[in-house]
PDB file of C-alpha atoms in Angstrom:
ATOM      1  CA  MET A   1       0.000   0.000   0.000  1.00 51.00           C
ATOM      2  CA  GLU A   2       2.840   2.379   0.906  1.00 55.00           C
ATOM      3  CA  GLY A   3       4.535   1.529  -2.404  1.00 63.00           C
ATOM      4  CA  ASP A   4       1.364   2.316  -4.345  1.00 71.00           C
ATOM      5  CA  LYS A   5       1.057   5.638  -2.549  1.00 77.00           C
ATOM      6  CA  TYR A   6       4.655   6.488  -3.460  1.00 80.00           C
ATOM      7  CA  LEU A   7       4.168   5.577  -7.133  1.00 87.00           C
ATOM      8  CA  GLN A   8       1.119   7.819  -7.166  1.00 90.00           C
ATOM      9  CA  GLU A   9       3.520  10.772  -6.815  1.00 91.00           C
ATOM     10  CA  PHE A  10       4.990  10.002 -10.242  1.00 93.00           C
ATOM     11  CA  LEU A  11       1.507   9.743 -11.701  1.00 93.00           C
ATOM     12  CA  VAL A  12       0.632  13.132 -10.211  1.00 93.00           C
ATOM     13  CA  ASP A  13       3.741  14.631 -11.849  1.00 94.00           C
ATOM     14  CA  THR A  14       3.047  13.197 -15.303  1.00 95.00           C
ATOM     15  CA  SER A  15      -0.620  14.181 -15.108  1.00 95.00           C
ATOM     16  CA  MET A  16       0.453  17.709 -14.222  1.00 95.00           C
ATOM     17  CA  PHE A  17       2.818  17.840 -17.223  1.00 95.00           C
ATOM     18  CA  ASN A  18      -0.002  16.576 -19.452  1.00 96.00           C
ATOM     19  CA  SER A  19      -2.391  19.235 -18.153  1.00 96.00           C
ATOM     20  CA  ILE A  20       0.133  22.051 -18.611  1.00 95.00           C
ATOM     21  CA  VAL A  21       0.912  21.196 -22.239  1.00 96.00           C
ATOM     22  CA  LEU A  22      -2.355  19.760 -23.510  1.00 96.00           C
ATOM     23  CA  GLY A  23      -4.580  22.036 -21.427  1.00 95.00           C
ATOM     24  CA  HIS A  24      -2.988  25.147 -22.932  1.00 94.00           C
ATOM     25  CA  LEU A  25      -2.789  23.930 -26.531  1.00 94.00           C
ATOM     26  CA  LEU A  26      -5.799  21.680 -27.163  1.00 95.00           C
ATOM     27  CA  PRO A  27      -9.526  21.745 -26.365  1.00 94.00           C
ATOM     28  CA  SER A  28     -10.115  19.552 -23.308  1.00 93.00           C
ATOM     29  CA  ASN A  29     -12.548  17.266 -25.122  1.00 92.00           C
ATOM     30  CA  TRP A  30      -9.710  16.274 -27.502  1.00 93.00           C
ATOM     31  CA  TRP A  31      -7.552  14.670 -24.836  1.00 96.00           C
ATOM     32  CA  VAL A  32      -9.155  14.258 -21.362  1.00 95.00           C
ATOM     33  CA  THR A  33     -10.892  10.995 -22.297  1.00 95.00           C
ATOM     34  CA  LEU A  34      -7.712   9.434 -23.692  1.00 96.00           C
ATOM     35  CA  PRO A  35      -5.914   6.779 -21.625  1.00 96.00           C
ATOM     36  CA  HIS A  36      -3.098   8.224 -19.525  1.00 96.00           C
ATOM     37  CA  PHE A  37      -0.404   6.603 -21.691  1.00 97.00           C
ATOM     38  CA  LEU A  38      -1.798   8.245 -24.850  1.00 97.00           C
ATOM     39  CA  GLN A  39      -2.125  11.597 -23.076  1.00 97.00           C
ATOM     40  CA  THR A  40       1.545  11.363 -22.121  1.00 97.00           C
ATOM     41  CA  TRP A  41       2.595  10.440 -25.657  1.00 98.00           C
ATOM     42  CA  LEU A  42       0.544  13.307 -27.120  1.00 97.00           C
ATOM     43  CA  ARG A  43       2.100  15.734 -24.638  1.00 97.00           C
ATOM     44  CA  ASN A  44       5.607  14.526 -25.497  1.00 96.00           C
ATOM     45  CA  TYR A  45       4.907  14.712 -29.227  1.00 97.00           C
ATOM     46  CA  ILE A  46       3.552  18.267 -29.092  1.00 97.00           C
ATOM     47  CA  ALA A  47       6.250  19.479 -26.688  1.00 95.00           C
ATOM     48  CA  GLY A  48       9.017  17.805 -28.702  1.00 94.00           C
ATOM     49  CA  THR A  49       7.757  19.256 -31.977  1.00 96.00           C
ATOM     50  CA  LEU A  50       7.437  22.764 -30.547  1.00 95.00           C
ATOM     51  CA  LEU A  51      10.893  22.577 -28.993  1.00 94.00           C
ATOM     52  CA  TYR A  52      12.411  21.369 -32.278  1.00 94.00           C
ATOM     53  CA  PHE A  53      10.880  24.177 -34.339  1.00 95.00           C
ATOM     54  CA  ILE A  54      11.318  27.004 -31.841  1.00 93.00           C
ATOM     55  CA  SER A  55      14.940  26.181 -31.038  1.00 92.00           C
ATOM     56  CA  GLY A  56      15.770  25.452 -34.688  1.00 93.00           C
ATOM     57  CA  PHE A  57      14.232  28.621 -36.114  1.00 94.00           C
ATOM     58  CA  LEU A  58      15.675  30.878 -33.423  1.00 92.00           C
ATOM     59  CA  TRP A  59      19.113  29.290 -33.800  1.00 91.00           C
ATOM     60  CA  CYS A  60      19.096  29.594 -37.599  1.00 91.00           C
ATOM     61  CA  PHE A  61      17.758  33.154 -37.516  1.00 92.00           C
ATOM     62  CA  TYR A  62      20.536  34.192 -35.150  1.00 90.00           C
ATOM     63  CA  ILE A  63      23.528  32.549 -36.844  1.00 89.00           C
ATOM     64  CA  TYR A  64      22.448  32.812 -40.493  1.00 89.00           C
ATOM     65  CA  TYR A  65      20.800  36.262 -40.499  1.00 86.00           C
ATOM     66  CA  LEU A  66      21.478  38.374 -37.402  1.00 87.00           C
ATOM     67  CA  LYS A  67      25.110  37.217 -37.285  1.00 83.00           C
ATOM     68  CA  ARG A  68      25.558  36.481 -40.986  1.00 80.00           C
ATOM     69  CA  ASN A  69      29.245  35.993 -41.868  1.00 78.00           C
ATOM     70  CA  VAL A  70      30.204  36.316 -38.185  1.00 81.00           C
ATOM     71  CA  TYR A  71      29.888  32.688 -37.107  1.00 82.00           C
ATOM     72  CA  VAL A  72      29.245  30.986 -40.428  1.00 80.00           C
ATOM     73  CA  PRO A  73      30.694  32.214 -43.768  1.00 79.00           C
ATOM     74  CA  LYS A  74      28.096  32.985 -46.409  1.00 78.00           C
ATOM     75  CA  ASP A  75      29.215  30.158 -48.688  1.00 78.00           C
ATOM     76  CA  THR A  76      28.726  27.546 -45.952  1.00 81.00           C
ATOM     77  CA  ILE A  77      25.153  28.484 -45.018  1.00 87.00           C
ATOM     78  CA  PRO A  78      22.906  25.518 -45.893  1.00 89.00           C
ATOM     79  CA  SER A  79      20.225  26.074 -48.484  1.00 89.00           C
ATOM     80  CA  ASN A  80      16.563  26.368 -47.537  1.00 90.00           C
ATOM     81  CA  ARG A  81      16.006  23.137 -49.467  1.00 91.00           C
ATOM     82  CA  ALA A  82      18.547  21.291 -47.319  1.00 90.00           C
ATOM     83  CA  MET A  83      16.954  22.560 -44.119  1.00 93.00           C
ATOM     84  CA  LEU A  84      13.446  21.694 -45.305  1.00 94.00           C
ATOM     85  CA  LEU A  85      14.612  18.139 -46.044  1.00 93.00           C
ATOM     86  CA  GLN A  86      16.045  17.888 -42.526  1.00 95.00           C
ATOM     87  CA  ILE A  87      12.734  19.102 -41.086  1.00 96.00           C
ATOM     88  CA  TYR A  88      10.847  16.553 -43.209  1.00 96.00           C
ATOM     89  CA  VAL A  89      13.027  13.659 -41.965  1.00 96.00           C
ATOM     90  CA  ALA A  90      12.774  14.812 -38.335  1.00 96.00           C
ATOM     91  CA  MET A  91       9.004  15.212 -38.485  1.00 97.00           C
ATOM     92  CA  LYS A  92       8.540  11.727 -39.920  1.00 96.00           C
ATOM     93  CA  ALA A  93      10.483  10.356 -36.972  1.00 96.00           C
ATOM     94  CA  MET A  94       9.042  12.590 -34.225  1.00 96.00           C
ATOM     95  CA  PRO A  95       6.000  10.390 -33.376  1.00 96.00           C
ATOM     96  CA  TRP A  96       8.406   7.489 -32.793  1.00 96.00           C
ATOM     97  CA  TYR A  97      11.047   9.506 -30.940  1.00 93.00           C
ATOM     98  CA  THR A  98       8.481  10.647 -28.409  1.00 95.00           C
ATOM     99  CA  LEU A  99       7.457   7.070 -27.638  1.00 95.00           C
ATOM    100  CA  LEU A 100      10.728   6.640 -25.726  1.00 94.00           C
ATOM    101  CA  PRO A 101      10.052   9.219 -22.972  1.00 94.00           C
ATOM    102  CA  THR A 102       6.450   7.996 -22.883  1.00 96.00           C
ATOM    103  CA  VAL A 103       7.573   4.412 -22.253  1.00 96.00           C
ATOM    104  CA  SER A 104      10.185   5.539 -19.718  1.00 95.00           C
ATOM    105  CA  GLU A 105       7.511   7.476 -17.798  1.00 96.00           C
ATOM    106  CA  TYR A 106       5.251   4.413 -17.868  1.00 96.00           C
ATOM    107  CA  MET A 107       8.032   2.272 -16.371  1.00 96.00           C
ATOM    108  CA  ILE A 108       8.729   4.897 -13.700  1.00 96.00           C
ATOM    109  CA  GLU A 109       5.033   5.177 -12.786  1.00 95.00           C
ATOM    110  CA  ASN A 110       4.920   1.408 -12.319  1.00 94.00           C
ATOM    111  CA  GLY A 111       7.987   1.264 -10.075  1.00 93.00           C
ATOM    112  CA  TRP A 112      10.267  -0.627 -12.457  1.00 95.00           C
ATOM    113  CA  THR A 113      13.184   1.810 -12.185  1.00 95.00           C
ATOM    114  CA  LYS A 114      15.360   3.413  -9.511  1.00 95.00           C
ATOM    115  CA  CYS A 115      13.714   6.818 -10.010  1.00 94.00           C
ATOM    116  CA  PHE A 116      12.806   8.961  -7.043  1.00 95.00           C
ATOM    117  CA  SER A 117      10.187  11.685  -7.051  1.00 93.00           C
ATOM    118  CA  SER A 118      11.750  14.463  -4.964  1.00 93.00           C
ATOM    119  CA  ILE A 119      15.339  15.502  -4.226  1.00 94.00           C
ATOM    120  CA  SER A 120      14.319  15.951  -0.576  1.00 93.00           C
ATOM    121  CA  GLU A 121      13.965  12.146  -0.340  1.00 92.00           C
ATOM    122  CA  ILE A 122      17.710  11.595  -0.659  1.00 93.00           C
ATOM    123  CA  GLY A 123      19.142  15.076  -0.017  1.00 95.00           C
ATOM    124  CA  TRP A 124      21.152  17.384  -2.253  1.00 96.00           C
ATOM    125  CA  PHE A 125      24.483  15.719  -1.455  1.00 96.00           C
ATOM    126  CA  ALA A 126      23.301  12.326  -2.741  1.00 96.00           C
ATOM    127  CA  TYR A 127      21.644  13.984  -5.746  1.00 96.00           C
ATOM    128  CA  ILE A 128      24.917  15.712  -6.646  1.00 96.00           C
ATOM    129  CA  ILE A 129      26.640  12.301  -6.491  1.00 96.00           C
ATOM    130  CA  TYR A 130      24.021  10.341  -8.431  1.00 97.00           C
ATOM    131  CA  PHE A 131      23.394  12.844 -11.214  1.00 96.00           C
ATOM    132  CA  PRO A 132      26.976  12.821 -12.614  1.00 95.00           C
ATOM    133  CA  ILE A 133      26.947   9.008 -12.454  1.00 97.00           C
ATOM    134  CA  TYR A 134      23.741   9.050 -14.514  1.00 96.00           C
ATOM    135  CA  LEU A 135      25.451  11.342 -17.060  1.00 96.00           C
ATOM    136  CA  VAL A 136      28.544   9.119 -17.226  1.00 96.00           C
ATOM    137  CA  ILE A 137      26.359   6.078 -17.978  1.00 97.00           C
ATOM    138  CA  VAL A 138      24.520   8.058 -20.657  1.00 96.00           C
ATOM    139  CA  GLU A 139      27.800   9.275 -22.203  1.00 96.00           C
ATOM    140  CA  PHE A 140      29.275   5.765 -22.206  1.00 97.00           C
ATOM    141  CA  GLY A 141      26.116   4.260 -23.692  1.00 97.00           C
ATOM    142  CA  ILE A 142      25.661   6.859 -26.426  1.00 96.00           C
ATOM    143  CA  TYR A 143      29.329   6.663 -27.437  1.00 97.00           C
ATOM    144  CA  TRP A 144      29.166   2.910 -27.984  1.00 97.00           C
ATOM    145  CA  MET A 145      25.709   2.977 -29.535  1.00 97.00           C
ATOM    146  CA  HIS A 146      26.856   5.674 -31.981  1.00 97.00           C
ATOM    147  CA  ARG A 147      30.110   3.900 -32.741  1.00 97.00           C
ATOM    148  CA  GLU A 148      28.403   0.569 -33.428  1.00 97.00           C
ATOM    149  CA  LEU A 149      25.915   2.313 -35.727  1.00 97.00           C
ATOM    150  CA  HIS A 150      28.985   3.114 -37.817  1.00 96.00           C
ATOM    151  CA  ASP A 151      30.989  -0.094 -37.351  1.00 96.00           C
ATOM    152  CA  ILE A 152      28.171  -2.600 -37.942  1.00 96.00           C
ATOM    153  CA  LYS A 153      27.619  -2.123 -41.652  1.00 95.00           C
ATOM    154  CA  PRO A 154      23.915  -3.129 -41.882  1.00 96.00           C
ATOM    155  CA  LEU A 155      23.095  -0.723 -39.022  1.00 96.00           C
ATOM    156  CA  TYR A 156      24.894   2.058 -40.837  1.00 95.00           C
ATOM    157  CA  LYS A 157      23.366   1.262 -44.221  1.00 95.00           C
ATOM    158  CA  TYR A 158      19.757   0.898 -43.108  1.00 95.00           C
ATOM    159  CA  LEU A 159      19.664   3.299 -40.136  1.00 96.00           C
ATOM    160  CA  HIS A 160      22.499   5.757 -39.569  1.00 96.00           C
ATOM    161  CA  ALA A 161      23.179   6.620 -43.221  1.00 94.00           C
ATOM    162  CA  THR A 162      19.941   8.647 -43.188  1.00 93.00           C
ATOM    163  CA  HIS A 163      21.645  11.139 -40.881  1.00 94.00           C
ATOM    164  CA  HIS A 164      24.991  11.136 -42.668  1.00 91.00           C
ATOM    165  CA  ILE A 165      23.709  12.460 -45.965  1.00 89.00           C
ATOM    166  CA  TYR A 166      24.513  15.766 -44.236  1.00 83.00           C
ATOM    167  CA  ASN A 167      28.277  15.408 -44.589  1.00 79.00           C
ATOM    168  CA  LYS A 168      29.507  18.892 -45.446  1.00 77.00           C
ATOM    169  CA  GLN A 169      29.432  22.179 -43.568  1.00 76.00           C
ATOM    170  CA  ASN A 170      26.996  23.687 -46.080  1.00 80.00           C
ATOM    171  CA  THR A 171      24.507  20.850 -45.560  1.00 83.00           C
ATOM    172  CA  LEU A 172      24.550  20.819 -41.742  1.00 89.00           C
ATOM    173  CA  SER A 173      22.205  23.035 -39.743  1.00 91.00           C
ATOM    174  CA  PRO A 174      20.494  23.019 -36.327  1.00 92.00           C
ATOM    175  CA  PHE A 175      17.550  21.265 -38.006  1.00 94.00           C
ATOM    176  CA  ALA A 176      19.807  18.274 -38.790  1.00 93.00           C
ATOM    177  CA  GLY A 177      20.006  17.519 -35.077  1.00 92.00           C
ATOM    178  CA  LEU A 178      16.917  15.274 -35.130  1.00 93.00           C
ATOM    179  CA  ALA A 179      17.031  14.221 -38.781  1.00 94.00           C
ATOM    180  CA  PHE A 180      17.494  10.484 -38.145  1.00 95.00           C
ATOM    181  CA  HIS A 181      15.847   7.249 -39.069  1.00 96.00           C
ATOM    182  CA  PRO A 182      13.424   6.857 -36.118  1.00 96.00           C
ATOM    183  CA  VAL A 183      15.015   3.607 -34.902  1.00 96.00           C
ATOM    184  CA  ASP A 184      18.451   5.252 -35.004  1.00 96.00           C
ATOM    185  CA  GLY A 185      17.243   8.231 -32.972  1.00 94.00           C
ATOM    186  CA  ILE A 186      15.627   5.962 -30.382  1.00 95.00           C
ATOM    187  CA  LEU A 187      18.710   3.729 -30.083  1.00 95.00           C
ATOM    188  CA  GLN A 188      20.940   6.711 -29.375  1.00 94.00           C
ATOM    189  CA  ALA A 189      18.581   7.917 -26.641  1.00 93.00           C
ATOM    190  CA  VAL A 190      18.077   4.488 -25.039  1.00 95.00           C
ATOM    191  CA  PRO A 191      21.063   4.946 -22.637  1.00 95.00           C
ATOM    192  CA  HIS A 192      18.996   7.632 -20.879  1.00 94.00           C
ATOM    193  CA  VAL A 193      16.451   4.910 -20.052  1.00 95.00           C
ATOM    194  CA  ILE A 194      18.962   2.159 -19.255  1.00 96.00           C
ATOM    195  CA  ALA A 195      20.557   4.487 -16.689  1.00 96.00           C
ATOM    196  CA  LEU A 196      17.235   4.590 -14.793  1.00 96.00           C
ATOM    197  CA  PHE A 197      17.701   0.922 -13.872  1.00 97.00           C
ATOM    198  CA  LEU A 198      21.316   1.363 -12.746  1.00 97.00           C
ATOM    199  CA  VAL A 199      21.428   4.510 -10.623  1.00 97.00           C
ATOM    200  CA  PRO A 200      18.864   6.419  -8.513  1.00 96.00           C
ATOM    201  CA  THR A 201      17.614   9.210 -10.754  1.00 95.00           C
ATOM    202  CA  HIS A 202      15.449  12.238 -10.088  1.00 96.00           C
ATOM    203  CA  PHE A 203      12.348  11.853 -12.257  1.00 95.00           C
ATOM    204  CA  ARG A 204      12.023  15.474 -13.350  1.00 93.00           C
ATOM    205  CA  SER A 205      15.751  15.680 -14.115  1.00 94.00           C
ATOM    206  CA  HIS A 206      15.402  12.635 -16.390  1.00 93.00           C
ATOM    207  CA  VAL A 207      12.441  14.132 -18.263  1.00 90.00           C
ATOM    208  CA  ALA A 208      14.194  17.498 -18.597  1.00 90.00           C
ATOM    209  CA  LEU A 209      17.362  15.898 -19.985  1.00 90.00           C
ATOM    210  CA  LEU A 210      15.458  13.990 -22.655  1.00 85.00           C
ATOM    211  CA  PHE A 211      14.006  17.263 -23.933  1.00 83.00           C
ATOM    212  CA  ILE A 212      17.278  19.155 -23.544  1.00 86.00           C
ATOM    213  CA  GLU A 213      18.591  16.622 -26.063  1.00 84.00           C
ATOM    214  CA  ALA A 214      16.643  18.474 -28.775  1.00 81.00           C
ATOM    215  CA  ILE A 215      18.480  21.710 -27.966  1.00 86.00           C
ATOM    216  CA  TRP A 216      21.833  19.983 -27.563  1.00 91.00           C
ATOM    217  CA  THR A 217      21.600  18.220 -30.913  1.00 88.00           C
ATOM    218  CA  ALA A 218      20.683  21.520 -32.585  1.00 86.00           C
ATOM    219  CA  ASN A 219      23.815  23.033 -31.048  1.00 89.00           C
ATOM    220  CA  ILE A 220      26.256  20.352 -32.201  1.00 91.00           C
ATOM    221  CA  HIS A 221      25.033  20.590 -35.796  1.00 90.00           C
ATOM    222  CA  ASP A 222      25.503  24.352 -36.259  1.00 87.00           C
ATOM    223  CA  CYS A 223      29.195  23.965 -37.290  1.00 83.00           C
ATOM    224  CA  ILE A 224      30.343  26.692 -34.853  1.00 84.00           C
ATOM    225  CA  HIS A 225      33.389  25.607 -32.845  1.00 83.00           C
ATOM    226  CA  ALA A 226      32.931  26.963 -29.335  1.00 83.00           C
ATOM    227  CA  ASN A 227      36.229  25.446 -28.101  1.00 82.00           C
ATOM    228  CA  LEU A 228      34.934  24.844 -24.581  1.00 82.00           C
ATOM    229  CA  TRP A 229      36.891  21.915 -23.110  1.00 87.00           C
ATOM    230  CA  PRO A 230      35.813  19.128 -22.494  1.00 90.00           C
ATOM    231  CA  VAL A 231      32.508  19.724 -24.301  1.00 90.00           C
ATOM    232  CA  MET A 232      31.846  17.783 -27.510  1.00 91.00           C
ATOM    233  CA  GLY A 233      30.721  20.869 -29.389  1.00 89.00           C
ATOM    234  CA  ALA A 234      29.853  21.476 -33.017  1.00 90.00           C
ATOM    235  CA  GLY A 235      33.486  21.779 -34.101  1.00 91.00           C
ATOM    236  CA  TYR A 236      34.101  18.179 -33.071  1.00 94.00           C
ATOM    237  CA  HIS A 237      30.792  16.920 -34.406  1.00 93.00           C
ATOM    238  CA  THR A 238      31.303  18.562 -37.803  1.00 92.00           C
ATOM    239  CA  ILE A 239      34.503  16.514 -38.118  1.00 94.00           C
ATOM    240  CA  HIS A 240      32.458  13.411 -37.290  1.00 94.00           C
ATOM    241  CA  HIS A 241      30.160  14.191 -40.221  1.00 92.00           C
ATOM    242  CA  THR A 242      33.083  14.602 -42.625  1.00 89.00           C
ATOM    243  CA  THR A 243      35.371  11.711 -41.555  1.00 90.00           C
ATOM    244  CA  TYR A 244      32.736   9.228 -40.286  1.00 88.00           C
ATOM    245  CA  LYS A 245      35.253   7.675 -37.837  1.00 89.00           C
ATOM    246  CA  HIS A 246      36.015  10.287 -35.194  1.00 95.00           C
ATOM    247  CA  ASN A 247      34.236  12.066 -32.328  1.00 96.00           C
ATOM    248  CA  TYR A 248      31.411   9.664 -31.525  1.00 96.00           C
ATOM    249  CA  GLY A 249      30.839  11.214 -28.092  1.00 94.00           C
ATOM    250  CA  HIS A 250      27.765  13.131 -27.101  1.00 92.00           C
ATOM    251  CA  TYR A 251      28.305  15.669 -24.336  1.00 93.00           C
ATOM    252  CA  THR A 252      32.058  15.412 -23.827  1.00 94.00           C
ATOM    253  CA  ILE A 253      35.255  14.356 -25.612  1.00 94.00           C
ATOM    254  CA  TRP A 254      36.344  11.986 -22.820  1.00 94.00           C
ATOM    255  CA  MET A 255      35.228   8.686 -24.356  1.00 95.00           C
ATOM    256  CA  ASP A 256      36.855   9.539 -27.688  1.00 96.00           C
ATOM    257  CA  TRP A 257      40.030  10.642 -25.908  1.00 95.00           C
ATOM    258  CA  MET A 258      40.230   7.412 -23.889  1.00 95.00           C
ATOM    259  CA  LEU A 259      39.497   5.151 -26.866  1.00 95.00           C
ATOM    260  CA  GLY A 260      41.597   6.899 -29.516  1.00 95.00           C
ATOM    261  CA  THR A 261      38.816   8.239 -31.742  1.00 96.00           C
ATOM    262  CA  LEU A 262      39.215  11.919 -30.890  1.00 96.00           C
ATOM    263  CA  ARG A 263      40.079  14.425 -33.609  1.00 95.00           C
ATOM    264  CA  ASP A 264      40.516  18.019 -32.475  1.00 92.00           C
ATOM    265  CA  PRO A 265      39.131  20.869 -34.654  1.00 88.00           C
ATOM    266  CA  GLU A 266      42.172  23.005 -33.764  1.00 80.00           C
ATOM    267  CA  ASP A 267      44.549  20.349 -35.108  1.00 68.00           C
ATOM    268  CA  ASP A 268      42.323  19.939 -38.143  1.00 59.00           C
ATOM    269  CA  SER A 269      42.456  23.686 -38.876  1.00 50.00           C
ATOM    270  CA  CYS A 270      46.248  23.739 -38.524  1.00 40.00           C
ATOM    271  CA  GLN A 271      46.625  20.843 -40.966  1.00 45.00           C
ATOM    272  CA  ARG A 272      44.403  22.586 -43.539  1.00 46.00           C
ATOM    273  CA  ALA A 273      46.363  25.820 -43.151  1.00 36.00           C
ATOM    274  CA  GLN A 274      49.668  23.999 -43.716  1.00 36.00           C
ATOM    275  CA  LYS A 275      48.302  22.390 -46.875  1.00 43.00           C
ATOM    276  CA  VAL A 276      47.212  25.786 -48.213  1.00 34.00           C
ATOM    277  CA  GLN A 277      50.713  27.174 -47.579  1.00 36.00           C
TER     278      GLN A 277
END
């Protein structure tokens, strides 16, 4: 009985999220009669789509128009056609992408994971310990998932190649961040869910991180090298799109550094400059 009461706290949270998103964007008779699982999926789909478009358009407007030729040279700005194709691919996959957080929330609500509802349950000290461990598991998992999507040829051919048609600076844009085959996109996000079974995780932090992914992936596809160690920024990820065998990491360069797949944009620039000379 006590366990059921505790799990009810997760259900209260997800119901609140559903009400905030769906209640403000849709007539109530469109969604209140739906089963809770479908309400959650609909909320994730709408929120994910809005986040993708708002972050993508604002990012592109800033770097391609307000700061034209400051961050990205004119001849490397992707065409509208390229960006529209990226949007088309992402939108085809979005209904499937948003199943993952929906399923993860279902598992949390049913007590299958190590999630906890409130930081006050374990204290800030424990939270500060657990959260980096969660991120390390996610980083490790995404690195190997990404690398195997390249190394296992059928996975690359039938899944990951969809994303790698954007293999030059003038074809990459923030909109390319979610332009994946849906199975590919889900596989690369699965470590976020696996981590829930391995380390105590704050529920709202988990949900927030899954949606922050949309902003992060927009960032690493804008081709602007921020040079902020040890972050796996766009400079590193642009190299990944041109060589296909370097910089598989997600948030940081540590996994690539440890396993010998790191290629630094600064070194790359120096080599190109020497060739020009």
